[in-house]
Coordinates of C-alpha atoms in Angstrom, one line a residue:
Chain P
K10 CA -2.9 -21.2 -101.6
Q11 CA -4.0 -24.2 -100.2
W12 CA -1.9 -23.7 -97.1
Y13 CA -3.5 -26.7 -95.5
Q14 CA -2.1 -29.3 -97.1
R15 CA 1.4 -28.1 -96.2
R16 CA 0.3 -28.7 -92.7
V17 CA 0.7 -31.8 -90.5
R18 CA -2.1 -31.5 -88.8
E19 CA -5.6 -29.6 -89.2
P20 CA -7.9 -29.2 -86.9
W21 CA -11.1 -31.2 -87.9
Q22 CA -13.4 -28.0 -87.2
Y23 CA -11.5 -26.2 -89.8
S24 CA -13.6 -28.5 -92.5
F25 CA -16.9 -28.0 -90.6
P26 CA -18.7 -25.0 -91.4
P27 CA -20.1 -23.9 -88.2
F28 CA -16.5 -23.4 -87.3
F29 CA -16.6 -19.8 -89.2
P30 CA -19.6 -17.8 -87.8
I31 CA -18.9 -17.2 -83.8
Q32 CA -21.3 -19.3 -82.0
P33 CA -23.8 -17.8 -79.9
I34 CA -24.0 -20.1 -76.9
V35 CA -21.4 -19.1 -74.6
K36 CA -19.9 -23.0 -73.9
T37 CA -20.0 -23.6 -77.7
K38 CA -17.9 -20.2 -78.4
E39 CA -15.8 -21.2 -76.1
Q40 CA -14.6 -24.4 -77.3
Q41 CA -14.7 -22.6 -80.5
L42 CA -12.4 -19.7 -79.8
A43 CA -9.8 -22.3 -78.0
S44 CA -9.9 -23.9 -81.8
W45 CA -9.3 -21.1 -83.4
R46 CA -6.1 -19.7 -81.0
S47 CA -4.5 -23.1 -81.6
L48 CA -5.2 -23.4 -85.1
I49 CA -3.8 -19.9 -85.4
C50 CA -0.6 -20.6 -83.4
D51 CA 0.1 -24.0 -85.2
Y52 CA -0.3 -22.1 -88.4
H53 CA 2.0 -19.2 -87.9
Q54 CA 4.5 -21.4 -85.8
H55 CA 4.8 -23.9 -88.5
H56 CA 5.3 -21.4 -91.5
R57 CA 7.6 -18.8 -89.4
K58 CA 4.8 -16.0 -89.7
W59 CA 5.2 -13.3 -86.6
E60 CA 2.6 -11.1 -88.4
V61 CA -1.2 -12.9 -88.4
D62 CA -1.7 -14.0 -92.1
R63 CA -5.5 -13.9 -92.9
V64 CA -5.2 -17.0 -94.9
V65 CA -6.1 -18.6 -92.0
F66 CA -9.5 -17.2 -91.7
E67 CA -10.7 -18.9 -94.9
N68 CA -10.8 -22.3 -96.3
G69 CA -11.5 -22.5 -99.9
R70 CA -12.4 -26.1 -99.6
I71 CA -15.6 -25.6 -97.6
S72 CA -15.9 -22.0 -99.4
R73 CA -16.4 -20.8 -96.0
R74 CA -14.4 -17.8 -94.1
L75 CA -14.7 -15.7 -90.9
S76 CA -16.2 -12.3 -91.6
P77 CA -14.2 -9.4 -90.9
A78 CA -16.1 -8.9 -87.7
A79 CA -15.7 -12.6 -86.7
Q80 CA -12.0 -12.0 -87.1
R81 CA -11.9 -9.4 -85.0
V82 CA -13.4 -11.0 -82.1
V83 CA -10.9 -14.2 -82.4
L84 CA -8.0 -11.9 -82.7
Q85 CA -9.6 -10.4 -79.6
D86 CA -9.5 -13.0 -77.9
L87 CA -6.1 -14.4 -79.3
C88 CA -4.4 -11.3 -77.4
D89 CA -6.6 -11.5 -74.0
Q90 CA -5.2 -14.8 -73.6
G91 CA -1.8 -13.8 -74.2
Q92 CA -1.3 -15.8 -77.4
G93 CA -1.1 -12.1 -79.7
I94 CA -0.4 -8.9 -79.4
M95 CA -1.8 -5.8 -81.3
E96 CA 0.4 -2.6 -82.4
G97 CA -1.8 -0.5 -84.2
E98 CA -3.2 -1.9 -87.1
R99 CA -0.9 -4.9 -86.5
C100 CA -1.7 -8.0 -85.1
F101 CA 1.1 -10.5 -84.3
V102 CA 0.8 -13.9 -83.3
L103 CA 2.6 -15.2 -79.9
W104 CA 3.2 -19.1 -80.4
K105 CA 5.3 -18.5 -77.7
T106 CA 4.5 -16.1 -74.7
V107 CA 6.8 -12.7 -74.6
A108 CA 8.5 -14.1 -71.3
Q109 CA 9.5 -17.4 -73.4
W110 CA 10.7 -15.6 -76.0
G111 CA 13.2 -13.6 -74.0
S112 CA 14.4 -16.0 -71.8
L113 CA 15.2 -17.8 -75.3
I114 CA 16.7 -15.2 -76.8
H115 CA 19.2 -14.0 -73.2
G116 CA 19.7 -17.8 -72.9
W117 CA 21.3 -17.8 -76.3
V118 CA 23.4 -14.5 -75.7
S119 CA 24.5 -15.7 -72.4
E120 CA 25.5 -19.3 -73.8
R121 CA 28.0 -17.4 -76.5
G122 CA 29.1 -15.0 -73.9
L123 CA 27.8 -12.5 -75.5
T124 CA 26.4 -10.4 -72.1
G125 CA 28.0 -7.3 -71.2
T126 CA 28.5 -6.2 -75.1
V127 CA 26.3 -4.6 -77.6
L128 CA 24.4 -6.1 -80.5
T129 CA 22.3 -4.8 -82.9
L130 CA 18.9 -6.3 -83.2
F131 CA 19.4 -6.5 -87.1
E132 CA 22.1 -9.3 -86.0
I133 CA 19.7 -11.0 -84.0
H134 CA 16.5 -11.5 -86.2
S135 CA 18.7 -11.6 -89.5
G136 CA 22.3 -12.5 -88.1
D137 CA 24.8 -15.1 -89.9
D138 CA 25.0 -16.6 -86.1
T139 CA 21.3 -16.8 -85.4
E140 CA 20.2 -18.8 -88.4
G141 CA 18.9 -21.8 -86.8
Q142 CA 17.3 -19.9 -84.1
P143 CA 13.4 -20.0 -83.2
F144 CA 13.5 -16.1 -83.2
Y145 CA 15.6 -15.9 -86.3
G146 CA 13.6 -14.0 -88.7
M147 CA 11.5 -12.3 -86.2
D148 CA 10.0 -9.1 -86.8
V149 CA 11.6 -6.1 -85.5
W150 CA 8.5 -4.7 -83.3
L151 CA 8.0 -7.7 -82.0
L152 CA 11.8 -8.2 -81.1
Q153 CA 11.8 -4.8 -79.5
H154 CA 8.8 -5.6 -77.5
V155 CA 10.6 -8.8 -75.5
I156 CA 14.1 -6.6 -75.2
T157 CA 12.0 -4.3 -73.8
A158 CA 10.0 -6.6 -71.1
L159 CA 13.8 -8.0 -70.4
G160 CA 14.4 -5.0 -69.7
K161 CA 12.1 -4.7 -66.9
E162 CA 13.8 -7.7 -65.4
G163 CA 17.2 -6.0 -65.7
K164 CA 18.4 -8.5 -68.1
A165 CA 18.5 -6.4 -71.7
E166 CA 18.8 -2.3 -72.5
L167 CA 17.3 -1.6 -75.6
M168 CA 19.4 0.9 -77.6
M169 CA 17.6 2.9 -79.7
G170 CA 19.2 4.2 -83.0
E171 CA 18.3 7.2 -85.3
S172 CA 15.0 5.7 -87.1
E173 CA 12.0 5.2 -84.8
D174 CA 11.0 1.9 -86.3
F175 CA 14.0 -0.2 -85.0
S176 CA 15.6 -1.2 -87.6
D177 CA 18.8 0.1 -86.5
A178 CA 18.2 0.0 -82.9
G179 CA 20.7 -2.0 -80.8
V180 CA 20.7 -3.8 -77.1
K181 CA 23.0 -4.9 -74.5
F182 CA 22.3 -7.6 -72.2
Y183 CA 23.5 -8.4 -68.6
Chain Y
M14 CA 11.3 -7.5 -57.9
G15 CA 11.5 -4.7 -55.4
S16 CA 8.8 -2.9 -53.4
L17 CA 5.1 -3.1 -54.4
F18 CA 4.5 0.5 -54.1
S19 CA 7.6 2.1 -55.7
K20 CA 7.2 3.1 -59.2
K21 CA 10.5 3.1 -61.2
S22 CA 10.1 5.7 -63.9
T23 CA 13.9 4.1 -65.6
P24 CA 16.1 1.9 -64.4
K25 CA 19.4 3.6 -64.4
S26 CA 21.3 2.9 -68.0
R27 CA 24.2 0.8 -68.0
V28 CA 25.0 1.8 -71.4
T29 CA 28.3 3.8 -72.0
E30 CA 29.5 5.7 -74.7
Q31 CA 31.8 3.1 -75.8
D32 CA 29.0 0.8 -76.2
Q33 CA 27.5 3.9 -78.1
A34 CA 30.5 3.5 -80.2
V35 CA 30.1 -0.2 -80.7
L36 CA 26.6 0.4 -81.8
K37 CA 27.4 2.7 -84.1
L38 CA 30.0 0.3 -85.7
K39 CA 27.7 -2.8 -85.7
Q40 CA 25.0 -0.7 -87.7
T41 CA 27.4 -0.1 -90.4
R42 CA 28.5 -4.0 -90.4
D43 CA 24.8 -4.8 -90.6
K44 CA 24.4 -2.2 -93.2
L45 CA 27.4 -3.3 -95.0
K46 CA 26.3 -6.9 -95.1
Q47 CA 22.9 -6.1 -96.0
Y48 CA 24.7 -4.2 -99.3
Q49 CA 26.7 -7.4 -100.2
K50 CA 23.6 -9.5 -100.0
K51 CA 22.1 -7.6 -102.2
I52 CA 24.5 -7.5 -104.4
Q53 CA 25.4 -10.9 -104.6
L54 CA 21.4 -11.6 -105.3
N55 CA 22.0 -9.2 -108.0
Q56 CA 24.7 -11.3 -109.0
E57 CA 22.9 -14.3 -109.3
K58 CA 20.1 -12.5 -111.3
E59 CA 22.2 -11.4 -114.0
R60 CA 24.2 -14.3 -114.1
K61 CA 21.2 -16.3 -115.1
L62 CA 20.5 -13.7 -117.6
A63 CA 24.0 -13.8 -119.3
K64 CA 23.3 -17.6 -119.6
Q65 CA 19.9 -16.6 -121.4
C66 CA 21.7 -14.3 -123.5
L67 CA 24.5 -16.9 -124.3
D68 CA 21.7 -19.2 -125.4
Q69 CA 20.0 -16.8 -127.7
G70 CA 23.4 -16.1 -129.1
R71 CA 23.5 -12.5 -128.0
K72 CA 27.1 -12.9 -127.3
D73 CA 28.0 -9.2 -126.8
K74 CA 25.0 -8.3 -124.6
A75 CA 26.3 -11.8 -122.2
L76 CA 30.0 -9.8 -122.3
R77 CA 28.7 -6.7 -120.8
L78 CA 26.6 -8.7 -117.9
L79 CA 29.7 -10.7 -117.5
K80 CA 31.7 -7.7 -117.1
K81 CA 29.2 -6.0 -115.0
K82 CA 29.7 -9.1 -112.6
K83 CA 33.3 -8.7 -112.6
F84 CA 32.8 -5.2 -111.3
Q85 CA 30.2 -6.3 -108.7
D86 CA 33.0 -9.0 -107.5
G87 CA 35.5 -6.2 -106.9
L88 CA 32.8 -4.2 -104.7
L89 CA 32.2 -7.6 -102.7
E90 CA 35.7 -8.0 -102.2
K91 CA 36.3 -4.1 -100.7
T92 CA 33.3 -4.6 -98.4
D93 CA 35.0 -7.2 -97.5
N94 CA 37.7 -5.7 -96.4
Q95 CA 35.6 -2.7 -94.9
L96 CA 33.6 -5.9 -92.9
D97 CA 37.2 -7.0 -91.6
N98 CA 38.1 -3.5 -90.3
L99 CA 35.0 -3.2 -88.7
E100 CA 35.1 -6.5 -86.9
R101 CA 38.5 -5.6 -85.7
M102 CA 37.6 -1.8 -84.5
V103 CA 34.6 -3.8 -82.6
S104 CA 37.2 -6.5 -81.1
D105 CA 39.9 -3.7 -80.3
I106 CA 36.7 -1.8 -78.2
E107 CA 35.4 -4.7 -76.6
F108 CA 38.8 -5.6 -75.7
A109 CA 39.8 -2.2 -74.6
Q110 CA 37.0 -2.2 -71.9
C111 CA 38.0 -5.8 -71.1
E112 CA 41.2 -4.5 -69.9
I113 CA 39.4 -1.4 -68.0
K114 CA 37.6 -3.9 -66.0
I115 CA 40.7 -6.0 -65.4
M116 CA 43.0 -2.9 -64.4
E117 CA 39.6 -1.7 -61.7
G118 CA 39.9 -5.3 -60.4
L119 CA 43.8 -4.9 -59.6
K120 CA 43.3 -1.9 -58.2
S121 CA 40.6 -2.2 -55.9
G122 CA 41.9 -5.7 -54.9
N123 CA 45.7 -3.7 -54.5
E124 CA 43.1 -1.3 -51.7
A125 CA 42.1 -4.0 -50.0
L126 CA 45.4 -5.7 -49.4
K127 CA 46.8 -2.1 -48.2
E128 CA 43.7 -1.5 -45.7
L129 CA 44.8 -5.0 -44.2
N130 CA 48.3 -4.5 -44.1
A131 CA 47.6 -1.4 -42.3
I132 CA 45.3 -3.3 -39.9
M133 CA 48.3 -5.0 -39.0
S134 CA 51.5 -3.6 -38.6
L135 CA 55.1 -5.1 -38.1
D136 CA 55.8 -3.7 -35.3
D137 CA 52.5 -5.1 -33.6
V138 CA 53.3 -8.4 -34.9
E139 CA 56.8 -8.3 -33.0
K140 CA 55.4 -7.2 -29.6
I141 CA 52.8 -10.3 -30.2
L142 CA 55.6 -12.8 -30.9
G143 CA 57.7 -11.2 -28.1
D144 CA 54.9 -11.6 -25.3
T145 CA 54.1 -15.5 -26.8
E146 CA 57.6 -16.2 -26.1
D147 CA 57.8 -14.9 -22.6
A148 CA 54.7 -16.2 -21.5
V149 CA 55.8 -20.0 -22.4
A150 CA 58.9 -19.8 -20.7
Y151 CA 57.0 -19.1 -17.8
Q152 CA 55.0 -21.6 -18.1
Q153 CA 58.2 -23.6 -18.5
E154 CA 59.5 -22.2 -15.3
I155 CA 56.7 -23.4 -13.5
D156 CA 56.8 -26.8 -14.7
A157 CA 60.2 -27.0 -13.9
M158 CA 59.3 -25.8 -10.2
L159 CA 56.2 -28.0 -9.8
T160 CA 58.1 -31.3 -11.0
G161 CA 61.2 -30.8 -9.4
T162 CA 60.3 -30.2 -6.0
S163 CA 58.0 -33.0 -4.0
I164 CA 55.8 -31.9 -0.8
V165 CA 56.6 -35.2 1.0
E166 CA 60.1 -36.4 1.4
F167 CA 61.1 -39.6 0.4
D168 CA 64.4 -41.4 2.0
E169 CA 65.5 -42.9 -1.3
E170 CA 68.2 -45.1 -0.3
A171 CA 65.9 -46.7 2.2
L172 CA 62.8 -47.2 -0.1
E173 CA 65.3 -49.2 -2.3
G174 CA 66.5 -51.4 0.1
E175 CA 63.0 -52.4 0.6
L176 CA 62.2 -53.0 -2.6
D177 CA 65.6 -55.1 -3.0
A178 CA 64.5 -57.2 -0.1
M179 CA 61.0 -57.7 -1.6
L180 CA 61.9 -59.2 -4.8
A181 CA 64.4 -61.3 -2.6
A182 CA 61.9 -62.7 -0.6
E183 CA 59.8 -63.6 -3.9
E184 CA 62.6 -65.4 -5.4
E185 CA 63.2 -67.9 -2.4
M186 CA 59.5 -68.7 -2.4
K187 CA 59.8 -69.9 -5.8
M188 CA 63.1 -72.4 -5.6
P189 CA 63.5 -74.2 -2.3
D190 CA 67.0 -74.5 -1.4
V191 CA 68.9 -77.5 -3.1
P192 CA 70.5 -79.6 -0.8
V193 CA 74.2 -80.2 -2.4
S194 CA 75.4 -83.8 -0.6
G195 CA 74.5 -86.4 2.0
I196 CA 71.2 -87.5 0.4
D197 CA 71.6 -91.0 -1.5
M198 CA 70.1 -91.1 -4.4
P199 CA 68.0 -94.2 -5.5
E200 CA 69.6 -96.8 -8.0
V201 CA 68.4 -96.4 -11.6
P202 CA 66.4 -99.7 -12.2
D203 CA 68.4 -101.7 -14.7
H204 CA 64.6 -103.5 -16.6
E205 CA 62.5 -100.9 -18.4
V206 CA 59.6 -99.8 -15.9
G207 CA 56.4 -100.0 -17.7
E208 CA 53.3 -97.5 -17.2
G209 CA 51.0 -99.7 -15.0
E210 CA 54.2 -100.4 -12.6
K211 CA 54.5 -98.3 -9.7
G212 CA 57.6 -96.6 -11.0
E213 CA 59.7 -93.9 -9.2
V214 CA 57.7 -90.6 -10.0
K215 CA 61.2 -88.8 -10.1
E216 CA 62.8 -90.7 -12.7
R217 CA 59.9 -90.3 -15.2
P218 CA 57.9 -87.4 -14.3
R219 CA 56.8 -86.1 -17.9
E220 CA 55.0 -89.8 -18.4
L221 CA 52.3 -88.7 -16.1
F222 CA 51.4 -86.0 -18.0
A223 CA 51.7 -87.4 -21.4
G224 CA 48.8 -88.7 -23.8

């Protein structure tokens, strides 16, 4: 569970005990939250994890962790700054913004000449053709969220399948 | 982005029935692929297990596992065939959609051409060309009239005579009459006439300008 050993860089604050309780002084708190945001994004991007992995919130080496209340504060801040998004109980980390994901995926679709054709969400997040892409393995809820955002720009249209959890949903890009 | 104050409930869907059909085919394709993956993982697991059994000397169990693997190979082959069928059908549908677009393109191009032709009838074109020809001929007539008749009358013969006379006068001024006879020419000296001596100019005109 020593995830930080695999990381390329770890912020110095992570080994600094005061990093864990939420700081009372506004200026310090702002810096602290900014560090948490960048730590969370870096970690999840590096390990390609879409949903928040609570392992980031504790550092066994110094025996410190964020309390559940502190975690809520950090995650709320993450979402407020546009680097996270909540869906019910789940929190997804957006190391790229929804718009950036949308334009990445749309770019890939255009390059392959697939605009105007129907694709399943499954083939986008787990297809043979997308294996090397940054969005490979994306959580299906997040993917449909990105596609819905693209839909508002008229660049895509989500097609619901029979199940509500989007597992068999499709999309048509324009 | 459109006007800020209008709220669209849902933009118009551009998904056709054929698209829905394609989606269903692709959903089935995805399911088959997942099924294949599952079988492959299973096979891998059982292959390892069979190897273990062999190592433990449990030949019959190993054999049974291998039979199972053979059976699963057959399943995989069948699903591969099904996948091919699906892909073929999807590509047929997509191609047919393309062909429809081509037909629509040709149709609207055809109609545009027809409309343009209707504007320009053959009779109109003939008439215009005829009118142009007439106009050109008329213009040429006018030209001929204008260049043919002159406003002032000239006596061509008299003019030519004057011109000849002018030319002749010019020639006379250039060349004085050469006397034919009666003038004695000075004798040509025997000795050489040097440059310093006053030589006859006429005999050696060229030396004056030499050097």
